[in-house]
Amino acid sequence: MAPDRVGRKHTARIATLPRMTRLRWAIPAAVLPFLFVAACGGAAATSDPRPVTTRFVTLPDSDGGHPVPFTPTTDHTYRPGVTIVDATASGPASQCTLGWPVTSSTGSRGDLTAGHCVSGLGQPTWLYTDSSETGRLPLSPYELHEDDSLADGTMLDAAAAFLPPTATAAQWVTPIDGHPIAGVMTPREAATLPRGTPVCMAGARAGLTCGPLLDANTRSLHWGGYAVVGDSGSAVFVVNPDQSVCAVGILHDGPADRDNTIAYVEPALQKWNLTIPVTAPHRLSPC
């Protein structure tokens, strides 16, 4: 059974919720085990495209299908693919995925997630550091937040949380699951990718998964890889033959495990004057 993936204020009654849903997970502690059971399994997207010959490659063991409840940062680093949580006065509000590393125009280091994950600006934000959810590594509260479309129709679903003053430079990890970043694709570049191009994601619940590009235009990208509730905000990318990655977008939503919408990341970078650090030795084009 594919999970119902809802956006704002998700509760335990997931079986009765609409199908077109966000991948943010609101997490009342008492219901988390039931949500995990409901999120196991997956339905394939219809009319998957045939594989195509492209310079981009897939990654081994990345089909997905075995989600975990959440991913803590056991080494106390801020790295893509771990669970990020924000709170309200009544307790934890949502569980999403820490995505692209970014620097601001003033040199502040931080990370992106999905804009629809934000319960409110100024609220406490943290990463879990252990499987018991008791250890917490703080981030500064969300400072930037957008969950809308630009005037030209481009989807914008992003939020930025920056590292607190107590964090060290060594705690900020920029590679995506060990893969250095080679650059950022613009929406126009991504829209030229053929159907079937392998596209990958680093999710806090589904893990590192890859799947075919189903459709793309300059507003958003439709992806057939595996993702479940709690993966919202994940970094979405294509992989070069040298194993470096090109940033494409941020996981937004989807009606089924292998039927997902991606918001491009480049418009958010431009809007807020942010930069994704390029660490790969060679920059390729388009990327």
Tab-separated table of C-alpha atoms in Angstrom:
chain	number	residue	atom	x	y	z
A	1	MET	CA	0.000	0.000	0.000
A	2	ALA	CA	1.380	3.389	-0.913
A	3	PRO	CA	1.470	5.903	1.945
A	4	ASP	CA	-0.887	8.835	2.127
A	5	ARG	CA	1.507	11.754	2.082
A	6	VAL	CA	0.064	14.872	3.546
A	7	GLY	CA	1.306	18.395	3.939
A	8	ARG	CA	0.386	20.645	6.798
A	9	LYS	CA	-0.559	19.258	10.205
A	10	HIS	CA	-0.436	15.539	9.409
A	11	THR	CA	-2.128	13.331	11.998
A	12	ALA	CA	-2.368	9.607	12.592
A	13	ARG	CA	-5.568	9.277	10.562
A	14	ILE	CA	-3.665	8.849	7.325
A	15	ALA	CA	-6.048	6.357	5.721
A	16	THR	CA	-8.760	9.012	5.331
A	17	LEU	CA	-6.623	11.800	3.916
A	18	PRO	CA	-6.426	13.014	0.270
A	19	ARG	CA	-4.105	11.192	-2.101
A	20	MET	CA	-2.240	14.212	-3.511
A	21	THR	CA	-0.029	14.915	-0.561
A	22	ARG	CA	3.149	16.484	0.693
A	23	LEU	CA	6.088	14.449	1.972
A	24	ARG	CA	6.282	16.283	5.270
A	25	TRP	CA	5.504	14.145	8.293
A	26	ALA	CA	3.908	15.691	11.362
A	27	ILE	CA	4.953	13.515	14.250
A	28	PRO	CA	2.879	13.205	17.395
A	29	ALA	CA	5.166	10.810	19.286
A	30	ALA	CA	2.404	8.405	20.243
A	31	VAL	CA	1.440	7.668	16.643
A	32	LEU	CA	4.842	7.392	14.976
A	33	PRO	CA	4.955	3.543	15.058
A	34	PHE	CA	1.581	3.362	13.277
A	35	LEU	CA	2.725	5.835	10.630
A	36	PHE	CA	5.806	3.743	9.966
A	37	VAL	CA	3.747	0.604	9.353
A	38	ALA	CA	1.462	2.508	6.982
A	39	ALA	CA	4.420	3.848	5.021
A	40	CYS	CA	5.906	0.463	4.122
A	41	GLY	CA	5.351	-0.814	0.607
A	42	GLY	CA	5.066	0.985	-2.689
A	43	ALA	CA	3.159	1.273	-5.921
A	44	ALA	CA	4.937	1.760	-9.219
A	45	ALA	CA	4.102	4.820	-11.290
A	46	THR	CA	2.201	4.122	-14.482
A	47	SER	CA	3.823	4.219	-17.914
A	48	ASP	CA	7.397	4.350	-16.668
A	49	PRO	CA	9.707	5.484	-19.466
A	50	ARG	CA	12.261	3.151	-20.931
A	51	PRO	CA	15.889	3.675	-19.879
A	52	VAL	CA	17.712	6.133	-22.113
A	53	THR	CA	21.338	6.656	-23.037
A	54	THR	CA	22.584	9.752	-21.243
A	55	ARG	CA	25.767	10.819	-19.540
A	56	PHE	CA	24.053	10.548	-16.157
A	57	VAL	CA	24.180	7.267	-14.249
A	58	THR	CA	22.210	5.541	-11.526
A	59	LEU	CA	23.618	4.345	-8.208
A	60	PRO	CA	23.810	0.721	-6.999
A	61	ASP	CA	21.255	-0.573	-4.491
A	62	SER	CA	19.112	2.538	-4.862
A	63	ASP	CA	15.707	1.130	-5.798
A	64	GLY	CA	14.231	1.814	-2.346
A	65	GLY	CA	11.308	0.105	-0.667
A	66	HIS	CA	12.624	-0.238	2.882
A	67	PRO	CA	11.985	3.048	4.720
A	68	VAL	CA	13.174	3.699	8.275
A	69	PRO	CA	11.282	5.773	10.874
A	70	PHE	CA	13.881	8.569	10.702
A	71	THR	CA	17.637	9.116	10.294
A	72	PRO	CA	19.589	10.665	13.181
A	73	THR	CA	22.946	12.389	12.817
A	74	THR	CA	24.877	10.058	15.081
A	75	ASP	CA	28.179	11.792	14.305
A	76	HIS	CA	26.711	15.217	15.220
A	77	THR	CA	27.183	16.657	11.745
A	78	TYR	CA	24.810	18.727	9.636
A	79	ARG	CA	24.599	16.620	6.494
A	80	PRO	CA	22.102	16.022	3.704
A	81	GLY	CA	19.780	13.083	4.222
A	82	VAL	CA	19.164	13.254	7.973
A	83	THR	CA	15.866	14.086	9.654
A	84	ILE	CA	15.097	17.723	10.505
A	85	VAL	CA	12.375	18.600	13.007
A	86	ASP	CA	10.764	21.888	13.973
A	87	ALA	CA	8.451	22.600	16.873
A	88	THR	CA	5.468	24.564	18.063
A	89	ALA	CA	4.505	25.455	21.615
A	90	SER	CA	2.798	22.067	21.932
A	91	GLY	CA	5.811	19.995	20.853
A	92	PRO	CA	7.411	18.573	17.663
A	93	ALA	CA	5.431	19.643	14.616
A	94	SER	CA	6.948	18.118	11.501
A	95	GLN	CA	9.603	15.693	10.346
A	96	CYS	CA	11.304	16.313	7.008
A	97	THR	CA	14.731	15.806	5.424
A	98	LEU	CA	17.769	18.075	5.556
A	99	GLY	CA	18.644	18.849	1.954
A	100	TRP	CA	21.112	20.987	0.019
A	101	PRO	CA	23.961	22.701	1.898
A	102	VAL	CA	24.046	26.441	1.241
A	103	THR	CA	26.009	29.539	2.148
A	104	SER	CA	24.505	33.011	2.398
A	105	SER	CA	25.893	36.238	0.940
A	106	THR	CA	27.348	36.993	4.385
A	107	GLY	CA	29.066	33.596	4.643
A	108	SER	CA	26.614	31.866	6.982
A	109	ARG	CA	26.429	28.094	6.502
A	110	GLY	CA	23.150	26.230	6.480
A	111	ASP	CA	20.919	23.752	4.703
A	112	LEU	CA	17.687	23.759	2.741
A	113	THR	CA	14.560	21.695	3.164
A	114	ALA	CA	11.039	22.043	1.735
A	115	GLY	CA	9.159	25.245	2.483
A	116	HIS	CA	5.980	23.351	3.340
A	117	CYS	CA	7.866	21.717	6.231
A	118	VAL	CA	7.969	24.986	8.195
A	119	SER	CA	5.454	25.187	11.040
A	120	GLY	CA	6.390	28.792	11.750
A	121	LEU	CA	9.403	31.073	11.451
A	122	GLY	CA	11.333	31.474	14.695
A	123	GLN	CA	10.422	28.045	16.083
A	124	PRO	CA	13.092	25.698	17.521
A	125	THR	CA	14.637	23.443	14.880
A	126	TRP	CA	16.888	20.435	15.419
A	127	LEU	CA	18.302	17.118	14.217
A	128	TYR	CA	18.049	13.944	16.286
A	129	THR	CA	21.408	12.462	17.279
A	130	ASP	CA	20.239	9.017	18.417
A	131	SER	CA	17.549	6.445	17.740
A	132	SER	CA	15.675	7.267	20.955
A	133	GLU	CA	14.922	10.848	19.815
A	134	THR	CA	16.361	12.231	23.050
A	135	GLY	CA	19.629	13.650	21.725
A	136	ARG	CA	19.256	16.836	19.703
A	137	LEU	CA	21.629	18.891	17.548
A	138	PRO	CA	20.160	22.396	17.181
A	139	LEU	CA	19.908	24.560	14.099
A	140	SER	CA	18.961	28.205	14.122
A	141	PRO	CA	15.214	28.680	13.498
A	142	TYR	CA	14.119	28.848	9.872
A	143	GLU	CA	14.895	32.304	8.468
A	144	LEU	CA	13.818	31.892	4.831
A	145	HIS	CA	10.648	30.199	3.724
A	146	GLU	CA	8.657	29.991	0.476
A	147	ASP	CA	5.889	27.592	-0.547
A	148	ASP	CA	4.348	29.108	-3.656
A	149	SER	CA	5.025	29.746	-7.337
A	150	LEU	CA	6.952	32.525	-9.032
A	151	ALA	CA	5.263	34.859	-11.511
A	152	ASP	CA	6.287	32.595	-14.408
A	153	GLY	CA	4.707	29.538	-12.751
A	154	THR	CA	7.953	27.993	-11.476
A	155	MET	CA	7.295	26.014	-8.305
A	156	LEU	CA	9.154	27.309	-5.240
A	157	ASP	CA	9.129	25.080	-2.158
A	158	ALA	CA	12.166	25.779	0.001
A	159	ALA	CA	13.242	26.860	3.464
A	160	ALA	CA	16.681	27.585	4.912
A	161	ALA	CA	17.963	26.919	8.418
A	162	PHE	CA	21.462	28.070	9.315
A	163	LEU	CA	23.973	26.562	11.711
A	164	PRO	CA	24.053	28.039	15.220
A	165	PRO	CA	27.118	30.006	16.402
A	166	THR	CA	28.241	26.988	18.440
A	167	ALA	CA	28.663	24.795	15.335
A	168	THR	CA	32.123	24.222	13.890
A	169	ALA	CA	33.093	24.221	10.224
A	170	ALA	CA	33.890	20.500	10.471
A	171	GLN	CA	30.286	19.750	11.439
A	172	TRP	CA	28.942	21.094	8.141
A	173	VAL	CA	29.085	18.254	5.596
A	174	THR	CA	28.507	19.192	1.962
A	175	PRO	CA	28.830	15.964	-0.110
A	176	ILE	CA	25.592	14.094	-0.805
A	177	ASP	CA	26.136	10.642	0.685
A	178	GLY	CA	29.833	11.003	-0.136
A	179	HIS	CA	29.280	12.371	-3.656
A	180	PRO	CA	30.842	15.825	-4.271
A	181	ILE	CA	28.696	18.537	-5.821
A	182	ALA	CA	29.652	19.565	-9.365
A	183	GLY	CA	27.145	22.378	-9.871
A	184	VAL	CA	23.493	23.378	-10.069
A	185	MET	CA	21.120	22.825	-12.991
A	186	THR	CA	18.789	25.627	-13.968
A	187	PRO	CA	15.134	24.784	-14.643
A	188	ARG	CA	15.751	25.333	-18.352
A	189	GLU	CA	18.643	22.845	-18.328
A	190	ALA	CA	16.686	20.267	-16.332
A	191	ALA	CA	13.721	20.580	-18.691
A	192	THR	CA	15.921	19.328	-21.557
A	193	LEU	CA	16.681	16.013	-19.825
A	194	PRO	CA	15.031	13.125	-21.692
A	195	ARG	CA	12.385	10.914	-20.107
A	196	GLY	CA	14.037	7.968	-18.422
A	197	THR	CA	17.108	9.900	-17.234
A	198	PRO	CA	18.143	8.455	-13.846
A	199	VAL	CA	17.448	10.956	-11.062
A	200	CYS	CA	18.351	10.328	-7.414
A	201	MET	CA	17.364	11.530	-3.940
A	202	ALA	CA	18.911	11.432	-0.451
A	203	GLY	CA	15.940	10.949	1.886
A	204	ALA	CA	15.825	10.639	5.659
A	205	ARG	CA	13.330	7.773	5.469
A	206	ALA	CA	13.697	6.146	2.049
A	207	GLY	CA	17.471	6.608	1.988
A	208	LEU	CA	19.456	7.006	-1.217
A	209	THR	CA	17.082	6.145	-4.071
A	210	CYS	CA	17.135	6.558	-7.848
A	211	GLY	CA	14.418	6.346	-10.473
A	212	PRO	CA	13.472	7.574	-13.943
A	213	LEU	CA	12.578	11.105	-14.889
A	214	LEU	CA	8.919	10.886	-15.937
A	215	ASP	CA	8.437	14.419	-17.248
A	216	ALA	CA	10.019	17.853	-16.866
A	217	ASN	CA	9.339	21.439	-17.842
A	218	THR	CA	10.697	24.758	-16.592
A	219	ARG	CA	8.211	24.829	-13.697
A	220	SER	CA	8.862	21.455	-12.012
A	221	LEU	CA	10.036	17.892	-12.554
A	222	HIS	CA	8.047	14.654	-12.276
A	223	TRP	CA	10.080	11.735	-10.899
A	224	GLY	CA	9.484	7.982	-10.638
A	225	GLY	CA	11.931	7.220	-7.817
A	226	TYR	CA	10.969	5.881	-4.399
A	227	ALA	CA	10.099	8.328	-1.600
A	228	VAL	CA	7.762	8.259	1.399
A	229	VAL	CA	6.294	10.661	3.922
A	230	GLY	CA	9.142	12.325	5.857
A	231	ASP	CA	11.371	12.653	2.772
A	232	SER	CA	10.140	16.171	1.930
A	233	GLY	CA	13.054	18.556	1.484
A	234	SER	CA	15.452	15.887	0.238
A	235	ALA	CA	18.191	16.883	-2.180
A	236	VAL	CA	17.328	15.617	-5.689
A	237	PHE	CA	20.133	15.301	-8.226
A	238	VAL	CA	21.636	13.562	-11.237
A	239	VAL	CA	24.894	11.624	-11.000
A	240	ASN	CA	27.827	12.127	-13.364
A	241	PRO	CA	30.057	9.225	-14.493
A	242	ASP	CA	32.761	10.460	-12.087
A	243	GLN	CA	30.213	10.068	-9.236
A	244	SER	CA	29.862	13.797	-8.664
A	245	VAL	CA	26.308	15.148	-8.558
A	246	CYS	CA	24.462	18.012	-10.203
A	247	ALA	CA	21.872	19.670	-7.979
A	248	VAL	CA	18.402	19.593	-9.530
A	249	GLY	CA	15.798	20.192	-6.878
A	250	ILE	CA	13.965	19.592	-3.618
A	251	LEU	CA	11.449	16.799	-3.047
A	252	HIS	CA	7.980	18.383	-2.916
A	253	ASP	CA	5.098	15.880	-2.973
A	254	GLY	CA	3.470	12.945	-4.736
A	255	PRO	CA	0.386	10.738	-4.782
A	256	ALA	CA	2.318	7.442	-4.608
A	257	ASP	CA	5.691	6.071	-3.544
A	258	ARG	CA	7.108	6.160	-7.078
A	259	ASP	CA	5.246	9.183	-8.397
A	260	ASN	CA	6.753	12.417	-7.057
A	261	THR	CA	7.049	16.113	-7.862
A	262	ILE	CA	10.347	17.968	-7.565
A	263	ALA	CA	10.660	21.729	-7.060
A	264	TYR	CA	13.796	23.137	-8.683
A	265	VAL	CA	16.416	24.455	-6.264
A	266	GLU	CA	18.055	27.100	-8.485
A	267	PRO	CA	15.150	29.616	-8.253
A	268	ALA	CA	15.362	29.547	-4.431
A	269	LEU	CA	19.108	30.161	-4.591
A	270	GLN	CA	18.561	33.152	-6.862
A	271	LYS	CA	15.708	34.583	-4.773
A	272	TRP	CA	17.659	34.481	-1.517
A	273	ASN	CA	21.201	34.984	-2.865
A	274	LEU	CA	22.371	31.588	-1.625
A	275	THR	CA	25.097	29.340	-3.029
A	276	ILE	CA	25.452	25.562	-3.036
A	277	PRO	CA	29.163	24.802	-2.517
A	278	VAL	CA	30.799	23.145	-5.523
A	279	THR	CA	33.372	20.634	-4.299
A	280	ALA	CA	33.879	18.353	-7.314
A	281	PRO	CA	37.250	18.783	-9.088
A	282	HIS	CA	35.619	19.312	-12.488
A	283	ARG	CA	32.505	21.300	-13.316
A	284	LEU	CA	30.473	19.875	-16.189
A	285	SER	CA	27.865	21.437	-18.461
A	286	PRO	CA	24.945	21.457	-18.120
A	287	CYS	CA	25.295	21.434	-14.370
